[in-house]
Amino acid sequence: MSKGKILIIEDEKKIARLIQLELEYEGYETATAHTGTEGLSLFQSQQFDLLILDVMLPGLSGLEVLRRIRSTNQLTPVILLTARDSLPDKISGLDLGANDYMTKPFEIEELLARIRVWLRNQSTAIEENPLLQIGDLTVDEKTRMVTREKNTIELTPREFDLLIYLLKNQNQVLSREQLLTNVWGFDYYGDTNVVDVYIRYLRKKLDAPYSTPYLHTVRGVGYMLKE
């Protein structure tokens, strides 16, 4: 049984491979990316328990990847990998929501110890408050269970991610571009039709069978979730 799923975003392939081998030996499931754009897309398309993120990346920088992740996800622990003399990067990273940083070169045993600490802290945080709610609609982030009026609602992974983003920004009007960027990632840039399609899917499952709709269209702007 996997101890958790970890994403490694590191452009130096030898370092990424070394971290991957050590983590898999310790019983973790891993995925790797070598550019910021690829890493962000992977993070947004799958569920990860922890992210190891190099600051110096081609394309999107590690700090920009972190900023975009933290705009929608405050829970997943992020450990930055920084160069020895890059104090501004460390400070900026912590300000943007990184949980920890390791300075290169580092001992793999220390990285493993920090991963254990942050995964333990994360599981505690989710256990303390796994529920998101609006009216009689409840979502448990830990079990990914969605219920309304005590009825279980089955959602696909993408529908679930869209609902989570709407719930975390309820009572705010969200443009199609915002939803596309934060739920689908930049691979879908410009294809806002996909947002309308998935909003329709969600509406059919969350609102259609019930008397009170929560998902509202704001004409010419986008969508919002509100009572």
PDB file of C-alpha atoms in Angstrom:
ATOM      1  CA  MET A   1       0.000   0.000   0.000  1.00  0.00           C
ATOM      2  CA  SER A   2       1.332   3.435  -0.993  1.00  0.00           C
ATOM      3  CA  LYS A   3       2.293   5.837   1.812  1.00  0.00           C
ATOM      4  CA  GLY A   4       1.141   8.717  -0.376  1.00  0.00           C
ATOM      5  CA  LYS A   5       1.480  10.199  -3.846  1.00  0.00           C
ATOM      6  CA  ILE A   6       4.226  12.774  -4.416  1.00  0.00           C
ATOM      7  CA  LEU A   7       4.843  15.004  -7.444  1.00  0.00           C
ATOM      8  CA  ILE A   8       8.462  15.996  -8.175  1.00  0.00           C
ATOM      9  CA  ILE A   9       8.911  19.067 -10.411  1.00  0.00           C
ATOM     10  CA  GLU A  10      12.657  19.324 -11.082  1.00  0.00           C
ATOM     11  CA  ASP A  11      14.380  20.168 -14.379  1.00  0.00           C
ATOM     12  CA  GLU A  12      17.683  18.420 -13.511  1.00  0.00           C
ATOM     13  CA  LYS A  13      16.740  14.922 -14.593  1.00  0.00           C
ATOM     14  CA  LYS A  14      19.419  13.154 -12.527  1.00  0.00           C
ATOM     15  CA  ILE A  15      18.234  14.839  -9.323  1.00  0.00           C
ATOM     16  CA  ALA A  16      14.578  14.150 -10.164  1.00  0.00           C
ATOM     17  CA  ARG A  17      15.371  10.487 -10.842  1.00  0.00           C
ATOM     18  CA  LEU A  18      17.367  10.133  -7.609  1.00  0.00           C
ATOM     19  CA  ILE A  19      14.498  11.598  -5.538  1.00  0.00           C
ATOM     20  CA  GLN A  20      11.981   9.409  -7.391  1.00  0.00           C
ATOM     21  CA  LEU A  21      13.955   6.196  -6.764  1.00  0.00           C
ATOM     22  CA  GLU A  22      14.435   6.979  -3.064  1.00  0.00           C
ATOM     23  CA  LEU A  23      10.747   7.829  -2.579  1.00  0.00           C
ATOM     24  CA  GLU A  24       9.575   4.704  -4.378  1.00  0.00           C
ATOM     25  CA  TYR A  25      11.989   2.597  -2.303  1.00  0.00           C
ATOM     26  CA  GLU A  26      10.346   4.123   0.800  1.00  0.00           C
ATOM     27  CA  GLY A  27       6.887   3.114  -0.452  1.00  0.00           C
ATOM     28  CA  TYR A  28       5.604   6.349  -1.996  1.00  0.00           C
ATOM     29  CA  GLU A  29       3.902   6.629  -5.377  1.00  0.00           C
ATOM     30  CA  THR A  30       5.535   9.302  -7.556  1.00  0.00           C
ATOM     31  CA  ALA A  31       5.169  11.353 -10.714  1.00  0.00           C
ATOM     32  CA  THR A  32       7.799  13.654 -12.203  1.00  0.00           C
ATOM     33  CA  ALA A  33       7.827  16.725 -14.446  1.00  0.00           C
ATOM     34  CA  HIS A  34      10.802  18.691 -15.779  1.00  0.00           C
ATOM     35  CA  THR A  35       9.167  22.042 -16.619  1.00  0.00           C
ATOM     36  CA  GLY A  36       6.887  24.352 -14.676  1.00  0.00           C
ATOM     37  CA  THR A  37       4.109  24.145 -17.256  1.00  0.00           C
ATOM     38  CA  GLU A  38       4.164  20.334 -17.347  1.00  0.00           C
ATOM     39  CA  GLY A  39       4.302  20.144 -13.552  1.00  0.00           C
ATOM     40  CA  LEU A  40       1.378  22.513 -13.033  1.00  0.00           C
ATOM     41  CA  SER A  41      -0.717  20.605 -15.546  1.00  0.00           C
ATOM     42  CA  LEU A  42       0.079  17.289 -13.813  1.00  0.00           C
ATOM     43  CA  PHE A  43      -0.738  18.734 -10.392  1.00  0.00           C
ATOM     44  CA  GLN A  44      -4.091  20.029 -11.599  1.00  0.00           C
ATOM     45  CA  SER A  45      -5.071  16.797 -13.350  1.00  0.00           C
ATOM     46  CA  GLN A  46      -4.312  14.367 -10.500  1.00  0.00           C
ATOM     47  CA  GLN A  47      -4.526  14.167  -6.720  1.00  0.00           C
ATOM     48  CA  PHE A  48      -1.177  14.482  -4.899  1.00  0.00           C
ATOM     49  CA  ASP A  49      -0.387  14.350  -1.183  1.00  0.00           C
ATOM     50  CA  LEU A  50       2.806  16.433  -1.400  1.00  0.00           C
ATOM     51  CA  LEU A  51       4.773  18.456  -3.953  1.00  0.00           C
ATOM     52  CA  ILE A  52       8.566  18.764  -4.262  1.00  0.00           C
ATOM     53  CA  LEU A  53       9.162  21.887  -6.362  1.00  0.00           C
ATOM     54  CA  ASP A  54      12.422  23.282  -7.741  1.00  0.00           C
ATOM     55  CA  VAL A  55      12.510  27.095  -7.857  1.00  0.00           C
ATOM     56  CA  MET A  56      14.632  27.340 -11.028  1.00  0.00           C
ATOM     57  CA  LEU A  57      12.509  25.818 -13.808  1.00  0.00           C
ATOM     58  CA  PRO A  58      12.294  26.459 -17.553  1.00  0.00           C
ATOM     59  CA  GLY A  59       9.045  28.031 -18.734  1.00  0.00           C
ATOM     60  CA  LEU A  60       7.004  28.807 -15.636  1.00  0.00           C
ATOM     61  CA  SER A  61       9.288  29.362 -12.633  1.00  0.00           C
ATOM     62  CA  GLY A  62       8.798  27.321  -9.483  1.00  0.00           C
ATOM     63  CA  LEU A  63       7.525  30.408  -7.650  1.00  0.00           C
ATOM     64  CA  GLU A  64       4.929  31.079 -10.367  1.00  0.00           C
ATOM     65  CA  VAL A  65       3.830  27.416 -10.238  1.00  0.00           C
ATOM     66  CA  LEU A  66       3.505  27.764  -6.453  1.00  0.00           C
ATOM     67  CA  ARG A  67       1.486  30.989  -6.761  1.00  0.00           C
ATOM     68  CA  ARG A  68      -0.984  29.374  -9.148  1.00  0.00           C
ATOM     69  CA  ILE A  69      -1.326  26.255  -7.023  1.00  0.00           C
ATOM     70  CA  ARG A  70      -1.974  28.260  -3.865  1.00  0.00           C
ATOM     71  CA  SER A  71      -4.718  30.271  -5.597  1.00  0.00           C
ATOM     72  CA  THR A  72      -6.885  27.127  -5.434  1.00  0.00           C
ATOM     73  CA  ASN A  73      -5.166  24.714  -3.061  1.00  0.00           C
ATOM     74  CA  GLN A  74      -4.024  25.703   0.410  1.00  0.00           C
ATOM     75  CA  LEU A  75      -3.687  22.203   1.844  1.00  0.00           C
ATOM     76  CA  THR A  76      -1.160  20.201  -0.187  1.00  0.00           C
ATOM     77  CA  PRO A  77       2.302  20.566   1.424  1.00  0.00           C
ATOM     78  CA  VAL A  78       4.973  22.066  -0.851  1.00  0.00           C
ATOM     79  CA  ILE A  79       8.718  21.631  -0.244  1.00  0.00           C
ATOM     80  CA  LEU A  80      10.855  23.986  -2.361  1.00  0.00           C
ATOM     81  CA  LEU A  81      14.299  23.059  -3.665  1.00  0.00           C
ATOM     82  CA  THR A  82      16.484  26.183  -3.788  1.00  0.00           C
ATOM     83  CA  ALA A  83      20.051  27.089  -4.723  1.00  0.00           C
ATOM     84  CA  ARG A  84      22.476  27.659  -1.859  1.00  0.00           C
ATOM     85  CA  ASP A  85      22.691  31.463  -2.225  1.00  0.00           C
ATOM     86  CA  SER A  86      19.066  32.254  -3.143  1.00  0.00           C
ATOM     87  CA  LEU A  87      17.709  33.757   0.095  1.00  0.00           C
ATOM     88  CA  PRO A  88      15.162  35.957  -1.795  1.00  0.00           C
ATOM     89  CA  ASP A  89      13.705  32.815  -3.416  1.00  0.00           C
ATOM     90  CA  LYS A  90      13.326  31.156  -0.015  1.00  0.00           C
ATOM     91  CA  ILE A  91      11.583  34.202   1.453  1.00  0.00           C
ATOM     92  CA  SER A  92       9.327  34.637  -1.605  1.00  0.00           C
ATOM     93  CA  GLY A  93       8.480  30.944  -1.572  1.00  0.00           C
ATOM     94  CA  LEU A  94       7.466  30.972   2.079  1.00  0.00           C
ATOM     95  CA  ASP A  95       5.440  34.156   1.514  1.00  0.00           C
ATOM     96  CA  LEU A  96       3.623  32.454  -1.393  1.00  0.00           C
ATOM     97  CA  GLY A  97       2.675  29.507   0.780  1.00  0.00           C
ATOM     98  CA  ALA A  98       5.509  26.972   0.605  1.00  0.00           C
ATOM     99  CA  ASN A  99       5.654  24.833   3.743  1.00  0.00           C
ATOM    100  CA  ASP A 100       9.394  24.181   3.753  1.00  0.00           C
ATOM    101  CA  TYR A 101      12.546  24.387   1.654  1.00  0.00           C
ATOM    102  CA  MET A 102      15.688  22.336   1.091  1.00  0.00           C
ATOM    103  CA  THR A 103      18.926  23.947  -0.085  1.00  0.00           C
ATOM    104  CA  LYS A 104      20.858  22.097  -2.792  1.00  0.00           C
ATOM    105  CA  PRO A 105      22.856  19.955  -2.382  1.00  0.00           C
ATOM    106  CA  PHE A 106      20.909  18.172   0.370  1.00  0.00           C
ATOM    107  CA  GLU A 107      20.933  14.819   2.110  1.00  0.00           C
ATOM    108  CA  ILE A 108      18.139  12.590   0.874  1.00  0.00           C
ATOM    109  CA  GLU A 109      17.529  11.330   4.433  1.00  0.00           C
ATOM    110  CA  GLU A 110      16.692  14.866   5.562  1.00  0.00           C
ATOM    111  CA  LEU A 111      14.268  15.313   2.647  1.00  0.00           C
ATOM    112  CA  LEU A 112      12.567  12.019   3.557  1.00  0.00           C
ATOM    113  CA  ALA A 113      12.260  13.103   7.195  1.00  0.00           C
ATOM    114  CA  ARG A 114      10.641  16.407   6.209  1.00  0.00           C
ATOM    115  CA  ILE A 115       8.243  14.618   3.853  1.00  0.00           C
ATOM    116  CA  ARG A 116       7.131  12.357   6.726  1.00  0.00           C
ATOM    117  CA  VAL A 117       6.506  15.385   8.948  1.00  0.00           C
ATOM    118  CA  TRP A 118       4.451  17.282   6.365  1.00  0.00           C
ATOM    119  CA  LEU A 119       2.363  14.270   5.348  1.00  0.00           C
ATOM    120  CA  ARG A 120       1.584  13.642   9.017  1.00  0.00           C
ATOM    121  CA  ASN A 121       0.581  17.303   9.474  1.00  0.00           C
ATOM    122  CA  GLN A 122      -1.545  17.242   6.332  1.00  0.00           C
ATOM    123  CA  SER A 123      -3.505  14.146   7.348  1.00  0.00           C
ATOM    124  CA  THR A 124      -4.192  15.766  10.719  1.00  0.00           C
ATOM    125  CA  ALA A 125      -5.423  18.987   9.059  1.00  0.00           C
ATOM    126  CA  ILE A 126      -7.790  17.129   6.731  1.00  0.00           C
ATOM    127  CA  GLU A 127      -9.119  14.976   9.566  1.00  0.00           C
ATOM    128  CA  GLU A 128      -9.856  18.103  11.605  1.00  0.00           C
ATOM    129  CA  ASN A 129     -11.774  19.859   8.820  1.00  0.00           C
ATOM    130  CA  PRO A 130     -12.449  17.787   5.708  1.00  0.00           C
ATOM    131  CA  LEU A 131     -15.901  19.247   4.974  1.00  0.00           C
ATOM    132  CA  LEU A 132     -16.931  21.984   2.558  1.00  0.00           C
ATOM    133  CA  GLN A 133     -20.571  23.009   2.572  1.00  0.00           C
ATOM    134  CA  ILE A 134     -23.209  25.230   1.039  1.00  0.00           C
ATOM    135  CA  GLY A 135     -26.793  24.800   2.245  1.00  0.00           C
ATOM    136  CA  ASP A 136     -27.600  21.082   2.230  1.00  0.00           C
ATOM    137  CA  LEU A 137     -24.731  20.270  -0.171  1.00  0.00           C
ATOM    138  CA  THR A 138     -21.721  18.779   1.622  1.00  0.00           C
ATOM    139  CA  VAL A 139     -18.365  17.693   0.199  1.00  0.00           C
ATOM    140  CA  ASP A 140     -15.811  15.659   2.146  1.00  0.00           C
ATOM    141  CA  GLU A 141     -12.400  16.399   0.618  1.00  0.00           C
ATOM    142  CA  LYS A 142     -10.818  13.425   2.356  1.00  0.00           C
ATOM    143  CA  THR A 143     -13.228  10.755   1.096  1.00  0.00           C
ATOM    144  CA  ARG A 144     -14.314  12.773  -2.008  1.00  0.00           C
ATOM    145  CA  MET A 145     -17.934  12.075  -1.051  1.00  0.00           C
ATOM    146  CA  VAL A 146     -20.562  14.553  -2.264  1.00  0.00           C
ATOM    147  CA  THR A 147     -24.053  14.555  -0.693  1.00  0.00           C
ATOM    148  CA  ARG A 148     -27.185  16.673  -0.974  1.00  0.00           C
ATOM    149  CA  GLU A 149     -30.228  16.082   1.225  1.00  0.00           C
ATOM    150  CA  LYS A 150     -28.402  12.917   2.349  1.00  0.00           C
ATOM    151  CA  ASN A 151     -28.308  11.618  -1.247  1.00  0.00           C
ATOM    152  CA  THR A 152     -24.859  10.629  -2.548  1.00  0.00           C
ATOM    153  CA  ILE A 153     -23.897  12.322  -5.815  1.00  0.00           C
ATOM    154  CA  GLU A 154     -21.360  10.601  -8.085  1.00  0.00           C
ATOM    155  CA  LEU A 155     -18.916  13.000  -9.774  1.00  0.00           C
ATOM    156  CA  THR A 156     -16.022  12.444 -12.153  1.00  0.00           C
ATOM    157  CA  PRO A 157     -12.576  13.677 -10.961  1.00  0.00           C
ATOM    158  CA  ARG A 158     -12.849  16.830 -13.110  1.00  0.00           C
ATOM    159  CA  GLU A 159     -16.409  17.564 -11.945  1.00  0.00           C
ATOM    160  CA  PHE A 160     -15.211  17.130  -8.354  1.00  0.00           C
ATOM    161  CA  ASP A 161     -12.272  19.535  -8.864  1.00  0.00           C
ATOM    162  CA  LEU A 162     -14.606  22.109 -10.434  1.00  0.00           C
ATOM    163  CA  LEU A 163     -17.044  21.815  -7.536  1.00  0.00           C
ATOM    164  CA  ILE A 164     -14.229  22.177  -4.968  1.00  0.00           C
ATOM    165  CA  TYR A 165     -13.017  25.376  -6.662  1.00  0.00           C
ATOM    166  CA  LEU A 166     -16.549  26.786  -6.772  1.00  0.00           C
ATOM    167  CA  LEU A 167     -17.121  25.877  -3.108  1.00  0.00           C
ATOM    168  CA  LYS A 168     -13.873  27.477  -1.967  1.00  0.00           C
ATOM    169  CA  ASN A 169     -14.881  30.649  -3.824  1.00  0.00           C
ATOM    170  CA  GLN A 170     -18.630  30.565  -3.138  1.00  0.00           C
ATOM    171  CA  ASN A 171     -20.559  33.853  -3.421  1.00  0.00           C
ATOM    172  CA  GLN A 172     -17.919  35.141  -5.877  1.00  0.00           C
ATOM    173  CA  VAL A 173     -18.517  35.514  -9.608  1.00  0.00           C
ATOM    174  CA  LEU A 174     -15.880  33.420 -11.403  1.00  0.00           C
ATOM    175  CA  SER A 175     -15.108  34.005 -15.084  1.00  0.00           C
ATOM    176  CA  ARG A 176     -14.747  31.114 -17.511  1.00  0.00           C
ATOM    177  CA  GLU A 177     -11.054  32.011 -17.841  1.00  0.00           C
ATOM    178  CA  GLN A 178     -10.559  31.776 -14.051  1.00  0.00           C
ATOM    179  CA  LEU A 179     -12.242  28.393 -13.930  1.00  0.00           C
ATOM    180  CA  LEU A 180     -10.307  27.157 -16.957  1.00  0.00           C
ATOM    181  CA  THR A 181      -6.961  28.264 -15.518  1.00  0.00           C
ATOM    182  CA  ASN A 182      -7.486  26.940 -12.017  1.00  0.00           C
ATOM    183  CA  VAL A 183      -9.328  23.693 -12.725  1.00  0.00           C
ATOM    184  CA  TRP A 184      -8.043  22.601 -16.143  1.00  0.00           C
ATOM    185  CA  GLY A 185      -4.655  24.316 -16.341  1.00  0.00           C
ATOM    186  CA  PHE A 186      -3.010  26.138 -19.186  1.00  0.00           C
ATOM    187  CA  ASP A 187      -3.115  23.262 -21.681  1.00  0.00           C
ATOM    188  CA  TYR A 188      -6.747  24.258 -22.254  1.00  0.00           C
ATOM    189  CA  TYR A 189      -6.060  28.000 -22.636  1.00  0.00           C
ATOM    190  CA  GLY A 190      -8.687  29.639 -24.830  1.00  0.00           C
ATOM    191  CA  ASP A 191     -11.082  26.678 -24.858  1.00  0.00           C
ATOM    192  CA  THR A 192     -13.710  28.134 -22.522  1.00  0.00           C
ATOM    193  CA  ASN A 193     -16.444  25.939 -24.020  1.00  0.00           C
ATOM    194  CA  VAL A 194     -15.213  23.071 -21.869  1.00  0.00           C
ATOM    195  CA  VAL A 195     -16.191  25.127 -18.779  1.00  0.00           C
ATOM    196  CA  ASP A 196     -19.776  25.527 -20.019  1.00  0.00           C
ATOM    197  CA  VAL A 197     -20.004  21.787 -20.718  1.00  0.00           C
ATOM    198  CA  TYR A 198     -18.854  20.825 -17.217  1.00  0.00           C
ATOM    199  CA  ILE A 199     -21.034  23.446 -15.540  1.00  0.00           C
ATOM    200  CA  ARG A 200     -23.951  21.820 -17.356  1.00  0.00           C
ATOM    201  CA  TYR A 201     -22.869  18.378 -16.070  1.00  0.00           C
ATOM    202  CA  LEU A 202     -22.636  19.702 -12.502  1.00  0.00           C
ATOM    203  CA  ARG A 203     -25.969  21.483 -12.724  1.00  0.00           C
ATOM    204  CA  LYS A 204     -27.671  18.285 -13.871  1.00  0.00           C
ATOM    205  CA  LYS A 205     -26.283  16.348 -10.903  1.00  0.00           C
ATOM    206  CA  LEU A 206     -26.310  18.984  -8.134  1.00  0.00           C
ATOM    207  CA  ASP A 207     -29.298  21.216  -8.893  1.00  0.00           C
ATOM    208  CA  ALA A 208     -31.749  19.621 -11.329  1.00  0.00           C
ATOM    209  CA  PRO A 209     -33.221  17.053  -8.893  1.00  0.00           C
ATOM    210  CA  TYR A 210     -33.712  19.656  -6.120  1.00  0.00           C
ATOM    211  CA  SER A 211     -35.918  22.696  -5.575  1.00  0.00           C
ATOM    212  CA  THR A 212     -33.112  25.164  -4.744  1.00  0.00           C
ATOM    213  CA  PRO A 213     -30.364  25.795  -7.321  1.00  0.00           C
ATOM    214  CA  TYR A 214     -26.886  26.709  -6.051  1.00  0.00           C
ATOM    215  CA  LEU A 215     -25.068  27.093  -9.360  1.00  0.00           C
ATOM    216  CA  HIS A 216     -25.894  30.419 -11.018  1.00  0.00           C
ATOM    217  CA  THR A 217     -24.975  31.942 -14.376  1.00  0.00           C
ATOM    218  CA  VAL A 218     -23.973  35.610 -14.352  1.00  0.00           C
ATOM    219  CA  ARG A 219     -24.598  36.664 -17.933  1.00  0.00           C
ATOM    220  CA  GLY A 220     -21.575  37.974 -19.771  1.00  0.00           C
ATOM    221  CA  VAL A 221     -19.267  37.223 -16.819  1.00  0.00           C
ATOM    222  CA  GLY A 222     -19.289  33.597 -15.682  1.00  0.00           C
ATOM    223  CA  TYR A 223     -20.653  31.479 -12.863  1.00  0.00           C
ATOM    224  CA  MET A 224     -21.042  31.517  -9.095  1.00  0.00           C
ATOM    225  CA  LEU A 225     -22.069  29.111  -6.361  1.00  0.00           C
ATOM    226  CA  LYS A 226     -24.422  30.679  -3.817  1.00  0.00           C
ATOM    227  CA  GLU A 227     -27.516  29.895  -1.744  1.00  0.00           C
TER     228      GLU A 227
END
